[in-house]
mmCIF file of C-alpha atoms in Angstrom:
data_model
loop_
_atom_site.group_PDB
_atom_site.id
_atom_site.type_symbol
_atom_site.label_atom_id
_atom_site.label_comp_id
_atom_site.label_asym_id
_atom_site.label_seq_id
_atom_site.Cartn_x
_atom_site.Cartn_y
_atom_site.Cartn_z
ATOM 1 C CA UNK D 108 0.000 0.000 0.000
ATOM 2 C CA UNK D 109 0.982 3.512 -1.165
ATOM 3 C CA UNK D 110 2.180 5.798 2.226
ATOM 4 C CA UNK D 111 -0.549 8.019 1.311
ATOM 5 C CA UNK D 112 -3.366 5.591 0.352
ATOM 6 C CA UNK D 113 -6.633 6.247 1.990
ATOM 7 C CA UNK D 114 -7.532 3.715 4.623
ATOM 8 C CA UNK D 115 -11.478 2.178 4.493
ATOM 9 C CA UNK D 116 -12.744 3.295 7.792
ATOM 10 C CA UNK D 117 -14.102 0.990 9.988
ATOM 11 C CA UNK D 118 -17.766 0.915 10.353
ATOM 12 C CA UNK D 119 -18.296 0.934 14.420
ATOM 13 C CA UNK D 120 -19.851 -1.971 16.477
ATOM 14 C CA UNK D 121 -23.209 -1.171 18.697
ATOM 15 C CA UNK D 122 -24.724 -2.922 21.056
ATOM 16 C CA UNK D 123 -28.567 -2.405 21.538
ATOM 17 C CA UNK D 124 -30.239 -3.573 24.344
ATOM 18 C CA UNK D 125 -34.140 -3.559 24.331
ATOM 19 C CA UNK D 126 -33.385 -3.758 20.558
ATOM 20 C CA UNK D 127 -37.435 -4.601 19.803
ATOM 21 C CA UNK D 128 -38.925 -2.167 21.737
ATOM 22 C CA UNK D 129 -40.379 1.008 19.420
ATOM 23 C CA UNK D 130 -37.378 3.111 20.835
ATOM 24 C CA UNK D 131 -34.627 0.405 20.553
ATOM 25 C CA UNK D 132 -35.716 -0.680 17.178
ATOM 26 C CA UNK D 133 -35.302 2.867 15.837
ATOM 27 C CA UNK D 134 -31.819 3.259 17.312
ATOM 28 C CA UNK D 135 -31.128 0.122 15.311
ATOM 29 C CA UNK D 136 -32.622 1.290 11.946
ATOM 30 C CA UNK D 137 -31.459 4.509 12.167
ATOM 31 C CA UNK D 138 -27.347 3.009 13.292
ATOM 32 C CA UNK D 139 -28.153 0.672 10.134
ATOM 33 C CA UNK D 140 -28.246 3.522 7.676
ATOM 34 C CA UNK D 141 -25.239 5.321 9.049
ATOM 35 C CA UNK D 142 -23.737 1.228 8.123
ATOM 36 C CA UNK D 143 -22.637 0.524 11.713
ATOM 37 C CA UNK D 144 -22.528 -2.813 13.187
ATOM 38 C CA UNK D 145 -25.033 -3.715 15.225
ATOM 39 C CA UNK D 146 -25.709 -6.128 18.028
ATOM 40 C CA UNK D 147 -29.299 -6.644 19.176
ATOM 41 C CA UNK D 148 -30.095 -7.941 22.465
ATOM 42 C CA UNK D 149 -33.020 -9.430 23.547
ATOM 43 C CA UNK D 150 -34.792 -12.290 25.260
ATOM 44 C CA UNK D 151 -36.974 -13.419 22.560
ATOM 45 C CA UNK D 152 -35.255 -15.052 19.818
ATOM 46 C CA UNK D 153 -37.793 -14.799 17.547
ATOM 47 C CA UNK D 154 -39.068 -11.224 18.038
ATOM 48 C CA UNK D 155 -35.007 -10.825 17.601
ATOM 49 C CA UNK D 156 -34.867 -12.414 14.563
ATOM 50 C CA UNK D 157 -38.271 -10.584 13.285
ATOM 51 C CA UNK D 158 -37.065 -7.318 14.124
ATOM 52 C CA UNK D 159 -33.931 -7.965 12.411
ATOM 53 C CA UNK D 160 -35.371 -9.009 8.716
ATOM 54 C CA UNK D 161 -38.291 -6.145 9.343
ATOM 55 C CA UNK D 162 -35.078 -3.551 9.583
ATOM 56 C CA UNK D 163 -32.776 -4.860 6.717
ATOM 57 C CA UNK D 164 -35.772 -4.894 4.392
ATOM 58 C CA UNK D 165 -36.441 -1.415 5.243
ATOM 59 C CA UNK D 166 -32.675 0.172 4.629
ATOM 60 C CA UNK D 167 -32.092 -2.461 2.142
ATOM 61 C CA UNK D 168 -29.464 -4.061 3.701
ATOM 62 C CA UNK D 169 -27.392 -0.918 4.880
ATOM 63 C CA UNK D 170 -25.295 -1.827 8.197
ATOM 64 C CA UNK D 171 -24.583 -5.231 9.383
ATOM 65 C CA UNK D 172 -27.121 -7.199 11.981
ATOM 66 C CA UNK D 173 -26.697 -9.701 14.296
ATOM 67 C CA UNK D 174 -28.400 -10.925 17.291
ATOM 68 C CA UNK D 175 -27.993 -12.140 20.345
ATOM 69 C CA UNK D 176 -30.534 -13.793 22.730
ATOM 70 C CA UNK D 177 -29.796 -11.892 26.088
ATOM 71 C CA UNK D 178 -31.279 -11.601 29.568
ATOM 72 C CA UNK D 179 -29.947 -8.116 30.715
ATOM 73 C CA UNK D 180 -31.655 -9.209 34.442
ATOM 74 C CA UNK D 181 -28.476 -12.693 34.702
ATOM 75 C CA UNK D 182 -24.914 -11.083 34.854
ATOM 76 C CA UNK D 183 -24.258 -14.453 33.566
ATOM 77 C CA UNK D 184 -26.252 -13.951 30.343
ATOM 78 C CA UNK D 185 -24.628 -10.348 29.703
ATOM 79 C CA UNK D 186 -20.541 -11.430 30.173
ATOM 80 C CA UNK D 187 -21.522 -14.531 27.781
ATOM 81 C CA UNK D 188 -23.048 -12.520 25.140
ATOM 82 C CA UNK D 189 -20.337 -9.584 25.412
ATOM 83 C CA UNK D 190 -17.926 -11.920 25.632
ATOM 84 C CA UNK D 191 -19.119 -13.753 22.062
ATOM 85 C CA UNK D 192 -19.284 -10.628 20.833
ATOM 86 C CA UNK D 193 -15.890 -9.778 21.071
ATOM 87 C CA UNK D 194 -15.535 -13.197 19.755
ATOM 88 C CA UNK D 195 -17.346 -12.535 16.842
ATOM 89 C CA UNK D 196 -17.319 -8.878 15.817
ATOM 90 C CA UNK D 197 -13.699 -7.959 17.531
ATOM 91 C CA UNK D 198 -14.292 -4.708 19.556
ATOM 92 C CA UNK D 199 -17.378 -2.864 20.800
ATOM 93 C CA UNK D 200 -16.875 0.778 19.961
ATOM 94 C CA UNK D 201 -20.948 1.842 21.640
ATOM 95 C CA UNK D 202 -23.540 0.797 23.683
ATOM 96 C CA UNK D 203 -27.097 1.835 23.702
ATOM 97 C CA UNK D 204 -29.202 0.232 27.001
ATOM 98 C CA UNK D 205 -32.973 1.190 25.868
ATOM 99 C CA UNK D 206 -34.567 -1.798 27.736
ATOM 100 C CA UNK D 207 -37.375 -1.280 30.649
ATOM 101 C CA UNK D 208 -40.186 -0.690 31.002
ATOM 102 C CA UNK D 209 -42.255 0.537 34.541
ATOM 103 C CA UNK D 210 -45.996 -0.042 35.196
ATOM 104 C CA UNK D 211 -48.322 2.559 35.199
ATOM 105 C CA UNK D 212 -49.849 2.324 39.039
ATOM 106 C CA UNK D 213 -50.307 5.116 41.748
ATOM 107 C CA UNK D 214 -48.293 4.427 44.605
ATOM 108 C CA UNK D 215 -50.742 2.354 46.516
ATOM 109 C CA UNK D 216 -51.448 -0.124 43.421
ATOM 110 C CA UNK D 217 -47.611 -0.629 42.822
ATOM 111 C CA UNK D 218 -46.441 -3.992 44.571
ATOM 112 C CA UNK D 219 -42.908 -5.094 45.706
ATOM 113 C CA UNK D 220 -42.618 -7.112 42.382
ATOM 114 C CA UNK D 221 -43.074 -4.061 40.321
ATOM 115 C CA UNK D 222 -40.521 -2.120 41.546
ATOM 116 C CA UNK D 223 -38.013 -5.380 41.566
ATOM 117 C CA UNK D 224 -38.541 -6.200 37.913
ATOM 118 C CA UNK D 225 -37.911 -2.326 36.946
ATOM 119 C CA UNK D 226 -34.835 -1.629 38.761
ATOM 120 C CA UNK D 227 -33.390 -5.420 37.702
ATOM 121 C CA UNK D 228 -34.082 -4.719 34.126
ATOM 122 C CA UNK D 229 -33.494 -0.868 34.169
ATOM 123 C CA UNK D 230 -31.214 0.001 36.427
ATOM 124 C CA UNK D 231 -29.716 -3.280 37.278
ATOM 125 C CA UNK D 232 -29.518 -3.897 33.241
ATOM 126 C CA UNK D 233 -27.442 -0.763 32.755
ATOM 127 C CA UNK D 234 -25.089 -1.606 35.060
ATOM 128 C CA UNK D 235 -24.747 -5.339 34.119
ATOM 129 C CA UNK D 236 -23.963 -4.114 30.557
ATOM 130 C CA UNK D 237 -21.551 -0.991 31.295
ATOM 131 C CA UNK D 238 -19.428 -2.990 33.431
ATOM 132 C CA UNK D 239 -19.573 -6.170 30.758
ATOM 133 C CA UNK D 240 -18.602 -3.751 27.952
ATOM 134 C CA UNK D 241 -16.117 -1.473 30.062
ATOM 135 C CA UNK D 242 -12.892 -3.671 29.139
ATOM 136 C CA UNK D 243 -13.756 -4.056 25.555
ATOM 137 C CA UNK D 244 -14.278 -0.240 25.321
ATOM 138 C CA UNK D 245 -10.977 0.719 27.069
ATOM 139 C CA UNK D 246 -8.811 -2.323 24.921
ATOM 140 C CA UNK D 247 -10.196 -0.318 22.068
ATOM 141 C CA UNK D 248 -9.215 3.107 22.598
ATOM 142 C CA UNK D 249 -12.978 4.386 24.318
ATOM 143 C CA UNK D 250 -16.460 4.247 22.937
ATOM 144 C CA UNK D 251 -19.414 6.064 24.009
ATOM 145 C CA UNK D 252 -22.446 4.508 25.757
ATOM 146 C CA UNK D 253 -25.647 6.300 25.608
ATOM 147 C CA UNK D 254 -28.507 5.560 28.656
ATOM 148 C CA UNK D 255 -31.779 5.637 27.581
ATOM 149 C CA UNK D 256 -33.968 6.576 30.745
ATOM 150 C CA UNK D 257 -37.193 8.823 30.933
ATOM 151 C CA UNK D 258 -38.031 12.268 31.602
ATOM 152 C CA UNK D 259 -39.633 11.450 34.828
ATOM 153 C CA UNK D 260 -36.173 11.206 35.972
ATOM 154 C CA UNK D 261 -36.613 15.318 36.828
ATOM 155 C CA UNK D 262 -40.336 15.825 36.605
ATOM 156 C CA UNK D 263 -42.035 12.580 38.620
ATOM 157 C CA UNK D 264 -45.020 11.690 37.899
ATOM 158 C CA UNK D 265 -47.756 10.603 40.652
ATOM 159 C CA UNK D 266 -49.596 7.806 38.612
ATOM 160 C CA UNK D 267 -45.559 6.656 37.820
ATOM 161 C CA UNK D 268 -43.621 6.315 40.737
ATOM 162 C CA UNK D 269 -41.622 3.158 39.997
ATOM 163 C CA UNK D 270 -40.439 4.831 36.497
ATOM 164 C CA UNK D 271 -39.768 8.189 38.204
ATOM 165 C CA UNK D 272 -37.459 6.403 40.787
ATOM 166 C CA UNK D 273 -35.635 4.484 38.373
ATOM 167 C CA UNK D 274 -35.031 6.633 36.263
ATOM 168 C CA UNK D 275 -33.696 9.212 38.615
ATOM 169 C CA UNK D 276 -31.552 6.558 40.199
ATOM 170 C CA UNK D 277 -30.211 5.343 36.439
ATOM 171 C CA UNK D 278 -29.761 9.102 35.260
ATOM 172 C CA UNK D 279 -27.626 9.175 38.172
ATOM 173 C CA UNK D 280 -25.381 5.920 37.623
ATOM 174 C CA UNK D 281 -24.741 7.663 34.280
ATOM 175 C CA UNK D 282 -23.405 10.636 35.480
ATOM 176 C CA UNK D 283 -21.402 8.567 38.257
ATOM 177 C CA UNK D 284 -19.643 6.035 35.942
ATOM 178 C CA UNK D 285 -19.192 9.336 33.420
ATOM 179 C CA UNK D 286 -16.636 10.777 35.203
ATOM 180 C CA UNK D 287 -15.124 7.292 35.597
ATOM 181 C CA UNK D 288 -14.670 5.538 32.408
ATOM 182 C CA UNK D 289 -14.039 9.036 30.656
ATOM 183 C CA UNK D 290 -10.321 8.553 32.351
ATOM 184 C CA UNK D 291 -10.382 5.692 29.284
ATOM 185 C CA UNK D 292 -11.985 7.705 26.758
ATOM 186 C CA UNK D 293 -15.438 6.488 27.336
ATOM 187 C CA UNK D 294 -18.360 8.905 26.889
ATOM 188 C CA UNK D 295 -21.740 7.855 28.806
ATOM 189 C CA UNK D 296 -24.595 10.269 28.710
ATOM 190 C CA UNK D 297 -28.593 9.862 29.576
ATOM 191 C CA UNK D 298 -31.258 10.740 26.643
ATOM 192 C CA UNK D 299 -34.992 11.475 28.936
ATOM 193 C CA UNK D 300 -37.444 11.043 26.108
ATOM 194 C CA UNK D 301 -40.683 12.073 26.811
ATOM 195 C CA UNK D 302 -44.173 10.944 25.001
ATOM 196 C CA UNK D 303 -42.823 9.082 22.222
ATOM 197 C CA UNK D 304 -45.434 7.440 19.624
ATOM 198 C CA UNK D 305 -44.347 3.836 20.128
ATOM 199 C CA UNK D 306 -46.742 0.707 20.923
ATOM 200 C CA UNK D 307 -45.848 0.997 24.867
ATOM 201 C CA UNK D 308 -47.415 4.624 24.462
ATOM 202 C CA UNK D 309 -50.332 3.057 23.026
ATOM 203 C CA UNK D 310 -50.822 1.470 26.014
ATOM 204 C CA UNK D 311 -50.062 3.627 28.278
ATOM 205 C CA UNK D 312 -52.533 5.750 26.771
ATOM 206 C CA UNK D 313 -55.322 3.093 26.872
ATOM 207 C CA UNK D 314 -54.537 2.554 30.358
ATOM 208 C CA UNK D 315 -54.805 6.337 31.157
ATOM 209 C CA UNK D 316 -58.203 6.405 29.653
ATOM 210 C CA UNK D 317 -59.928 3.986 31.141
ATOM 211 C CA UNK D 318 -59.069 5.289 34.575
ATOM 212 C CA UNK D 319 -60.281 8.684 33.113
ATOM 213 C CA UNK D 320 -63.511 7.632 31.070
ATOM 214 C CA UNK D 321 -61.475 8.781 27.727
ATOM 215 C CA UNK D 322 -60.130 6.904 24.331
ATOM 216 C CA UNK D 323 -56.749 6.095 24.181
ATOM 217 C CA UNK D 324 -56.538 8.729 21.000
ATOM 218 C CA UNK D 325 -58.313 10.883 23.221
ATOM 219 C CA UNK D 326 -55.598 10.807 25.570
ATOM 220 C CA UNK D 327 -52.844 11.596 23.214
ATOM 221 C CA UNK D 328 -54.554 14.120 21.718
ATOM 222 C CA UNK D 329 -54.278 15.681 25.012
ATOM 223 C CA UNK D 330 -50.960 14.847 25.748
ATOM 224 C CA UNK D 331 -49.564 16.790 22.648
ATOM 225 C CA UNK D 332 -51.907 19.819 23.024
ATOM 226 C CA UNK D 333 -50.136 20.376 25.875
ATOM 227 C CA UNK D 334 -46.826 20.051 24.724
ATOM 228 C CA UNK D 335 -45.399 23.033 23.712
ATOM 229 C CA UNK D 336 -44.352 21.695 20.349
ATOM 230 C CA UNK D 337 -47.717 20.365 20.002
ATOM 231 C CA UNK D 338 -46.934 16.875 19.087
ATOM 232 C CA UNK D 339 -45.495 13.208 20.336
ATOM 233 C CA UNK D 340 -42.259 12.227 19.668
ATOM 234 C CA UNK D 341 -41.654 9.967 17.014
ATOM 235 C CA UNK D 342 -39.109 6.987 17.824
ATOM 236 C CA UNK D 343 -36.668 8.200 14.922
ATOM 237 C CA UNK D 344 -36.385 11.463 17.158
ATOM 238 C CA UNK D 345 -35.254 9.605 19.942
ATOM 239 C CA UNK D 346 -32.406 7.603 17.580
ATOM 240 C CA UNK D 347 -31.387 10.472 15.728
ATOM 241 C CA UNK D 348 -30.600 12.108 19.165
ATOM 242 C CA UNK D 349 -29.085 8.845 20.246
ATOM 243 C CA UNK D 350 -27.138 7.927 16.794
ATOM 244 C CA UNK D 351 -25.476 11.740 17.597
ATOM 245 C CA UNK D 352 -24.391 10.883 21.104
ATOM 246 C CA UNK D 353 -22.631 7.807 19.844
ATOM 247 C CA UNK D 354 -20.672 9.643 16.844
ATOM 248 C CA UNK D 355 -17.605 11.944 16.714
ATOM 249 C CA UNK D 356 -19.706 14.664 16.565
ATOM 250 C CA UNK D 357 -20.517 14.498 20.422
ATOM 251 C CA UNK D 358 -17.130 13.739 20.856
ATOM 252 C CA UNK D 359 -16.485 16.239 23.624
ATOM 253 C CA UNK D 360 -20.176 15.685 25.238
ATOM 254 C CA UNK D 361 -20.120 13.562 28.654
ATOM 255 C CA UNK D 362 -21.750 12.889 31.589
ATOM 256 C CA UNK D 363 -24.942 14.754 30.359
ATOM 257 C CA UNK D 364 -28.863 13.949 30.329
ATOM 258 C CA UNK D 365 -30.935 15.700 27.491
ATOM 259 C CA UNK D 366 -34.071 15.504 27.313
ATOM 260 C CA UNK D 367 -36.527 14.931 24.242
ATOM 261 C CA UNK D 368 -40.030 15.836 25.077
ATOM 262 C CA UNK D 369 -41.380 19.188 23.287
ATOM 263 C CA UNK D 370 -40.876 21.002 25.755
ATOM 264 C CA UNK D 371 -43.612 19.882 27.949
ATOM 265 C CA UNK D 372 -41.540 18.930 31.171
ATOM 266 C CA UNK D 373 -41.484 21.711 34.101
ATOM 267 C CA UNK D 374 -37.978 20.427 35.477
ATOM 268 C CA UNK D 375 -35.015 21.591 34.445
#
């Protein structure tokens, strides 16, 4: 090779957890177009595998796909699959943990179980997965790892306790481990998306209505009056936020938590 010949850059390896959910699933399609590498986790191989044709017939085979069958709630699971991955792929230049959900339940209807399963899969999954992919990260030189969390986090919400907690509490491991793994050139920051049109919102919004005598449309027809931008978010907002926390772009961007809602929170 000529001194001066240009080099084919590399395209980058991501890891996707909650990679079927309507927020993860964007990240993926929209980290698929840019032709990155990436690695979705889930528990369902099938929905896995389903999600993965449904996005390479949609950006016509931009990017490279793979899955892996993960439960983020076994430590055991997450080393095994980061550990094939590095197997497989070679490096893991990004991580994007967008797995969890949190029931919808006043205080006095939540039950010990409910706030156990969000925190393991949440919280607990966060953690499980930044320490699995810490090593990896610093052998290659850094990576960024972007949080996915809720905008609860600042402005709780009575009817969602369990969500406000853990999202607070995740939001917070973020900026914690920030100031850490940036001593090895890893980035982690927190996106808080609001409303975002996915099918969890669709039944979130069914749920809110029949406490409230209202349709689900109803409901989010509400929701985005009173967002200042007047609409939802769309789950290609949330990856197109997310996509430019992973790249070069953000490359000087740590420790941070943005939120995506319109407007409509009153924290700040």
């Amino acid at each position: 090779m000529e001194a001066n010949a240009p080099t084919t850059p590399v395209a980058p390896v991501i890891v996707v957890s909650g990679a079927t959910g309507g927020m993860g699933a964007a990240v993926v399609e929209e980290l698929a177009r840019s032709d990155a590498t990436v690695a979705l986790l889930g528990r369902d191989a099938g929905r896995l595998e389903r999600t993965r044709q449904a996005i390479e017939a949609r950006t016509g085979g931009a990017g490279r796909l793979v899955t892996y069958e993960t439960d983020i709630n076994d430590s055991r699971s997450v080393d095994a699959t980061v550990a094939e991955l590095v197997a497989g792929l070679g490096r893991i230049d990004g991580l994007v943990h967008a797995a969890g959900d949190g029931p919808l339940a006043p205080l006095n209807e939540t039950t010990d179980d409910m706030w156990q399963a969000t925190f393991n899969g949440k919280l607990m999954g966060a953690v499980r997965l930044t320490r699995a992919v810490q090593g990896p990260m610093t052998e290659a030189g850094g990576g960024s790892i972007v949080l996915v969390s809720g905008v609860f986090r600042k402005d709780p919400d009575p009817l969602f306790p369990v969500n406000s907690a853990v999202n607070a509490a995740l939001a917070t491991f973020g900026k914690a481990v920030s100031k850490d793994l940036g001593r090895s050139g890893i980035r982690v920051n927190v996106v808080d998306p609001g409303a975002v049109r996915t099918p969890l919102w669709d039944e979130i919004a069914k749920t809110l209505g029949d406490r409230t005598g209202a349709t689900a449309d109803q409901v989010t027809t509400q929701v985005a009056a009173q967002t200042p931008l007047g609409t939802l978010a769309e789950p290609s907002d949330v990856a197109q936020l997310v996509a430019f926390l992973l790249s070069p772009a953000a490359r000087h961007l740590a420790g941070a938590s943005i939120t995506l809602d319109g407007g409509a929170s009153a924290g700040l």
